[in-house]
Amino acid sequence: MKFISILIIALISSLTHAQEDFNPKSILGHQIGTEFSRHHQVVDYFDKLNQAYPKTSNLIEYGKSNEGRKLQLLFIGSESTIGNLEKIRNQHIHPSKDEEIPIVWLSYNVHGNESSGTEAAMQTALVLLRDKKEWLDSVLVIIDPCLNPDGRDRYVNFYRQYASFNNNPNVESIEHQEPWPGGRFNHYLFDLNRDWAWLTQVESQQRLKKYNQWLPHVHVDVHEQGINENYYFPPAAEPYHEIITDWQREFQELIGENHSRHFDANNWLYFSKEIFDLLYPSYGDTYPMYNGAIGMTFEQAGSGRAGKSVILANGDTLKLTDRVEHHVTASLSTVEVSFKNRRRLIQEFQNFTKNITYNYKSYVLSGDLYKINSLLDLLSQHDIKVRSPKEGTLIKGWSYVSQKKTTYELKSNDLIVSVDQLKGPMVKVLFEPKAFLSDSLTYDITAWSLPYAFGLNAIASENLIPGEKELSKTEKNHSTPIYLMPSGEYKTAFAYVCKWNSMESARFLERLLSAGANVKYALKAFQLKGENYTPGTLVIARGENPELNIDSLIIQASKGLAIEMSTCQTGYVEKGNDFGSSSYVKIESPSIGLLAGDGISPLNTGEVWYFFEQHLGNPFLMLRPNDVLNRGLANLDVLIVPEGRLTAEISEAISLWVDNGGRLILFGSSADNFMDDFSIEMNEIEEEELSEREELSYMITGAIYNCEIENKNPLSFGYDSYYTLRQSASNYQLKSGHGVFELAKDAEPVSGFVGSKIKDKQGGALIAGQERFGNGTVTYFMDNPLFRGFWHSGLLMVANAIYLSND
């Protein structure tokens, strides 16, 4: 017994010694806030911190970034809390009267070049473990030190490479001028702070798995803003989404009062109730809000231009140590307020879903297999429950298509999503036909309803519609792929026929082309074995692929894809043109280039990049604008230019390439570079000099419109209807060529804010179109069909532009 006692004393002594000797400088090589730490140093720091405080902290790795960097969470609490994490989680997720510990989640550095956040995370964690035992006896704190390690290291590596030895605070110095694309974005150049709801990126997907396991009571998203701004903290600005409760508003006030007390004591300037609202659902403050938490954004002056020190417009010098200290103070103040209001936080979270009023209680979704399953995949990641319907049941509700009340008969392949679940408030936010605006001055888009984003038909019902079987991502109500042919018939097939109606069809095509298959698409509709096939249908004839084992190739290429495919024993069709007709056009495997670099939008570049690699699986060449002049474009069939500005010399070289047969795809404002050459023009809208609020009358902030479609152009193949998400009031027109997707002359938005001065000036606006130029083709996407990777209904349009020619 004496030996055991001595051993215990030795262990306690060792632990105490480890805590006393914990020195950030010995791990990082510098004191926190005096240098920018690379991500591997941050990982090492939290490993060592956890080792020094093993009983009051728990460190987990929850995933890896696109570039393989670790994503970590540090749990901080009392010995009892850390020893009973699963019990505490279960008492919270399954509401219990025994729940006593509120959960505060602090997230840092979602934008990579807002880099004081991660430094502050390290200091906040140390202060909590070392000095705040009273709080930790009653609060569990979860710290995510870096949500975007790829972007952070991009910034830190740049800064360390170019920073002056003595840190030049002059904002014109190179260390304050990040090169393209900057560190804000992740590997695919996505803004992770706008991806919480859409989950396009691997960092978001992995983080949300853990977030949904814990559903914290409080979530803080720590940011930086322009160098001449003061510190921002809540209360947030209007508009607040209508489901935000009185308690959530009240807590924001409590946070503001407590933060101001600490900031006043240090004579630090700050502001609140401005700029940062609580509406768009895909932010690190709003998404938690709609899941019952108190979601908040903190914004410190700095970001990529600040470096370690920078001279401000007022002559003061802002240092990295200042930025870190401000964030640490706000972080600790948040835990303090949560500690003081711990019982109320628990009670109000448990009552959250009971306090929401629902205009619509169920949503019925119908449409193509791929679209249904894509939506189901997204909802399953949000832990939103979905059910299959009782076929034949008649329901009444609001139709998203007709924009009026209707009666609908449920089909077996429909989905039912209802609000009678833990994620009910999130269902309302993601599916509601129109979001209520308490103020039209917003920080982001005002429309995002998922039925429009996925191109699905939807009915919103005021009643709860009973469902049958609950569906999940791994248990879809369809098997894939779909072969509409008797077993064994493919061995004698004259041709395979695949409907062109989704990105699954496009991925199938790309796999065939990569294998060297001869594939054609139908310019006109036809009928085969009583089945109607629309333009765009793929035809793979055995006789045109004599060197390939076409049957084996078809099976491999279709593996895992939800495609609608059949066989035929003859090239003679019942209606329309036979397969030997010139109305079936061979699809060539294109050589594709994407411009990326100075003057080009990183976000739009990333959307295209992600589309090729993650949706299509298509190889492409990424090149800088100057490569157009230095290397030429002769080896490319297709060139994509994201939004941005090009020099006149580069634009002229691209125009000459198109004239010689190139296929150019332009996104948004990139069309402005070619107005002197092509037939694109813009109807100017004259504006007066106005205040910020008055300017709203000339703005569109993410409004959804229904499009008119010219369905003979291949750009429209696979589309019966299309809803576009407009973010600009600019009305572009084509003087010649095809306006394939346009707004009606009397166009009205189905959702979202449109300013009064430009509402009647959207008629006939070009959304997407094509024109011939010399021997080549120009495709225009004036509204971005790849917006943030979540506007799924636009994906096939881009595939059309790549593969299907309008010759």
mmCIF file of C-alpha atoms in Angstrom, residues 121-255:
data_model
loop_
_atom_site.group_PDB
_atom_site.id
_atom_site.type_symbol
_atom_site.label_atom_id
_atom_site.label_comp_id
_atom_site.label_asym_id
_atom_site.label_seq_id
_atom_site.Cartn_x
_atom_site.Cartn_y
_atom_site.Cartn_z
ATOM 1 C CA ALA A 121 -7.405 29.283 -29.991
ATOM 2 C CA MET A 122 -4.094 28.060 -28.568
ATOM 3 C CA GLN A 123 -4.011 30.785 -25.926
ATOM 4 C CA THR A 124 -7.713 30.421 -25.042
ATOM 5 C CA ALA A 125 -7.336 26.683 -24.469
ATOM 6 C CA LEU A 126 -4.311 27.214 -22.214
ATOM 7 C CA VAL A 127 -5.989 29.934 -20.129
ATOM 8 C CA LEU A 128 -9.114 27.833 -19.651
ATOM 9 C CA LEU A 129 -7.157 24.776 -18.517
ATOM 10 C CA ARG A 130 -4.762 26.722 -16.336
ATOM 11 C CA ASP A 131 -6.905 29.450 -14.796
ATOM 12 C CA LYS A 132 -10.654 28.829 -15.168
ATOM 13 C CA LYS A 133 -11.396 25.754 -13.056
ATOM 14 C CA GLU A 134 -14.615 27.310 -11.679
ATOM 15 C CA TRP A 135 -16.087 27.640 -15.166
ATOM 16 C CA LEU A 136 -14.950 24.191 -16.233
ATOM 17 C CA ASP A 137 -16.701 22.596 -13.278
ATOM 18 C CA SER A 138 -19.988 23.583 -14.949
ATOM 19 C CA VAL A 139 -19.270 24.060 -18.671
ATOM 20 C CA LEU A 140 -17.866 21.820 -21.412
ATOM 21 C CA VAL A 141 -15.826 23.774 -23.973
ATOM 22 C CA ILE A 142 -15.020 22.357 -27.411
ATOM 23 C CA ILE A 143 -12.321 24.129 -29.418
ATOM 24 C CA ASP A 144 -11.749 23.665 -33.139
ATOM 25 C CA PRO A 145 -8.463 25.546 -33.585
ATOM 26 C CA CYS A 146 -8.459 25.614 -37.379
ATOM 27 C CA LEU A 147 -11.376 24.785 -39.670
ATOM 28 C CA ASN A 148 -9.362 25.558 -42.801
ATOM 29 C CA PRO A 149 -5.758 24.362 -42.385
ATOM 30 C CA ASP A 150 -5.030 24.303 -46.137
ATOM 31 C CA GLY A 151 -5.924 27.973 -46.545
ATOM 32 C CA ARG A 152 -4.147 28.894 -43.324
ATOM 33 C CA ASP A 153 -0.879 27.285 -44.362
ATOM 34 C CA ARG A 154 -1.179 28.919 -47.797
ATOM 35 C CA TYR A 155 -1.266 32.281 -46.029
ATOM 36 C CA VAL A 156 1.354 31.525 -43.367
ATOM 37 C CA ASN A 157 3.797 30.132 -45.907
ATOM 38 C CA PHE A 158 3.356 33.257 -48.038
ATOM 39 C CA TYR A 159 3.863 35.567 -45.077
ATOM 40 C CA ARG A 160 6.944 33.799 -43.785
ATOM 41 C CA GLN A 161 8.422 33.818 -47.273
ATOM 42 C CA TYR A 162 7.934 37.530 -47.953
ATOM 43 C CA ALA A 163 7.838 39.250 -44.556
ATOM 44 C CA SER A 164 10.585 41.760 -43.867
ATOM 45 C CA PHE A 165 13.035 40.742 -41.155
ATOM 46 C CA ASN A 166 11.837 43.552 -38.921
ATOM 47 C CA ASN A 167 8.189 43.398 -40.113
ATOM 48 C CA ASN A 168 7.413 46.383 -42.311
ATOM 49 C CA PRO A 169 4.091 47.860 -41.092
ATOM 50 C CA ASN A 170 3.590 49.870 -44.299
ATOM 51 C CA VAL A 171 0.492 48.407 -45.932
ATOM 52 C CA GLU A 172 2.130 48.784 -49.360
ATOM 53 C CA SER A 173 4.907 46.349 -48.430
ATOM 54 C CA ILE A 174 4.758 42.972 -50.196
ATOM 55 C CA GLU A 175 4.090 41.104 -46.948
ATOM 56 C CA HIS A 176 0.671 42.812 -46.866
ATOM 57 C CA GLN A 177 -0.172 41.895 -50.480
ATOM 58 C CA GLU A 178 -1.221 38.249 -50.785
ATOM 59 C CA PRO A 179 -0.808 36.700 -54.241
ATOM 60 C CA TRP A 180 -3.748 35.069 -56.038
ATOM 61 C CA PRO A 181 -5.818 33.274 -54.803
ATOM 62 C CA GLY A 182 -5.034 34.286 -51.216
ATOM 63 C CA GLY A 183 -5.362 32.179 -48.101
ATOM 64 C CA ARG A 184 -9.045 32.808 -47.428
ATOM 65 C CA PHE A 185 -10.255 29.724 -49.282
ATOM 66 C CA ASN A 186 -9.744 25.989 -48.872
ATOM 67 C CA HIS A 187 -7.998 23.726 -51.378
ATOM 68 C CA TYR A 188 -10.840 23.988 -53.917
ATOM 69 C CA LEU A 189 -11.054 27.765 -53.365
ATOM 70 C CA PHE A 190 -14.427 27.475 -51.612
ATOM 71 C CA ASP A 191 -15.496 29.774 -48.803
ATOM 72 C CA LEU A 192 -16.038 27.285 -45.963
ATOM 73 C CA ASN A 193 -18.064 29.825 -43.996
ATOM 74 C CA ARG A 194 -20.766 29.596 -46.653
ATOM 75 C CA ASP A 195 -20.760 25.806 -46.799
ATOM 76 C CA TRP A 196 -22.332 24.780 -43.476
ATOM 77 C CA ALA A 197 -25.696 23.926 -45.053
ATOM 78 C CA TRP A 198 -24.536 22.759 -48.493
ATOM 79 C CA LEU A 199 -21.659 20.521 -47.346
ATOM 80 C CA THR A 200 -19.858 20.466 -50.665
ATOM 81 C CA GLN A 201 -16.412 20.375 -49.046
ATOM 82 C CA VAL A 202 -14.753 17.556 -47.158
ATOM 83 C CA GLU A 203 -13.852 19.838 -44.232
ATOM 84 C CA SER A 204 -17.509 20.826 -43.794
ATOM 85 C CA GLN A 205 -18.738 17.248 -44.130
ATOM 86 C CA GLN A 206 -16.399 15.889 -41.474
ATOM 87 C CA ARG A 207 -16.956 18.789 -39.094
ATOM 88 C CA LEU A 208 -20.737 18.517 -39.302
ATOM 89 C CA LYS A 209 -20.654 14.847 -38.319
ATOM 90 C CA LYS A 210 -19.124 15.881 -35.008
ATOM 91 C CA TYR A 211 -21.272 18.976 -34.704
ATOM 92 C CA ASN A 212 -24.452 16.925 -35.061
ATOM 93 C CA GLN A 213 -23.192 14.464 -32.472
ATOM 94 C CA TRP A 214 -22.899 17.288 -29.935
ATOM 95 C CA LEU A 215 -25.280 20.087 -31.038
ATOM 96 C CA PRO A 216 -23.728 22.650 -28.671
ATOM 97 C CA HIS A 217 -25.704 25.222 -26.742
ATOM 98 C CA VAL A 218 -23.375 28.004 -27.909
ATOM 99 C CA HIS A 219 -21.284 28.228 -31.073
ATOM 100 C CA VAL A 220 -18.856 31.030 -31.900
ATOM 101 C CA ASP A 221 -17.266 31.544 -35.310
ATOM 102 C CA VAL A 222 -14.096 33.635 -34.922
ATOM 103 C CA HIS A 223 -13.172 35.821 -37.909
ATOM 104 C CA GLU A 224 -11.193 38.830 -39.052
ATOM 105 C CA GLN A 225 -12.218 41.754 -41.274
ATOM 106 C CA GLY A 226 -10.638 44.822 -42.889
ATOM 107 C CA ILE A 227 -7.651 46.372 -41.143
ATOM 108 C CA ASN A 228 -9.418 49.669 -40.414
ATOM 109 C CA GLU A 229 -12.488 48.097 -38.788
ATOM 110 C CA ASN A 230 -12.951 47.829 -35.035
ATOM 111 C CA TYR A 231 -13.904 44.606 -33.260
ATOM 112 C CA TYR A 232 -17.403 43.301 -33.984
ATOM 113 C CA PHE A 233 -19.442 41.159 -31.628
ATOM 114 C CA PRO A 234 -23.190 40.522 -31.197
ATOM 115 C CA PRO A 235 -25.987 41.470 -31.040
ATOM 116 C CA ALA A 236 -26.245 40.836 -34.774
ATOM 117 C CA ALA A 237 -27.906 43.145 -37.274
ATOM 118 C CA GLU A 238 -31.358 42.615 -38.752
ATOM 119 C CA PRO A 239 -32.642 40.656 -40.553
ATOM 120 C CA TYR A 240 -32.959 37.825 -38.063
ATOM 121 C CA HIS A 241 -34.657 34.773 -39.505
ATOM 122 C CA GLU A 242 -38.164 34.463 -38.145
ATOM 123 C CA ILE A 243 -37.481 31.169 -36.324
ATOM 124 C CA ILE A 244 -34.828 32.758 -34.109
ATOM 125 C CA THR A 245 -36.304 32.776 -30.619
ATOM 126 C CA ASP A 246 -36.562 35.542 -28.050
ATOM 127 C CA TRP A 247 -34.020 33.708 -25.916
ATOM 128 C CA GLN A 248 -31.497 33.523 -28.742
ATOM 129 C CA ARG A 249 -31.878 37.271 -29.202
ATOM 130 C CA GLU A 250 -31.583 37.838 -25.468
ATOM 131 C CA PHE A 251 -28.373 35.831 -25.180
ATOM 132 C CA GLN A 252 -26.826 37.870 -27.971
ATOM 133 C CA GLU A 253 -27.572 40.951 -25.881
ATOM 134 C CA LEU A 254 -25.969 39.328 -22.825
ATOM 135 C CA ILE A 255 -22.862 38.546 -24.847
#
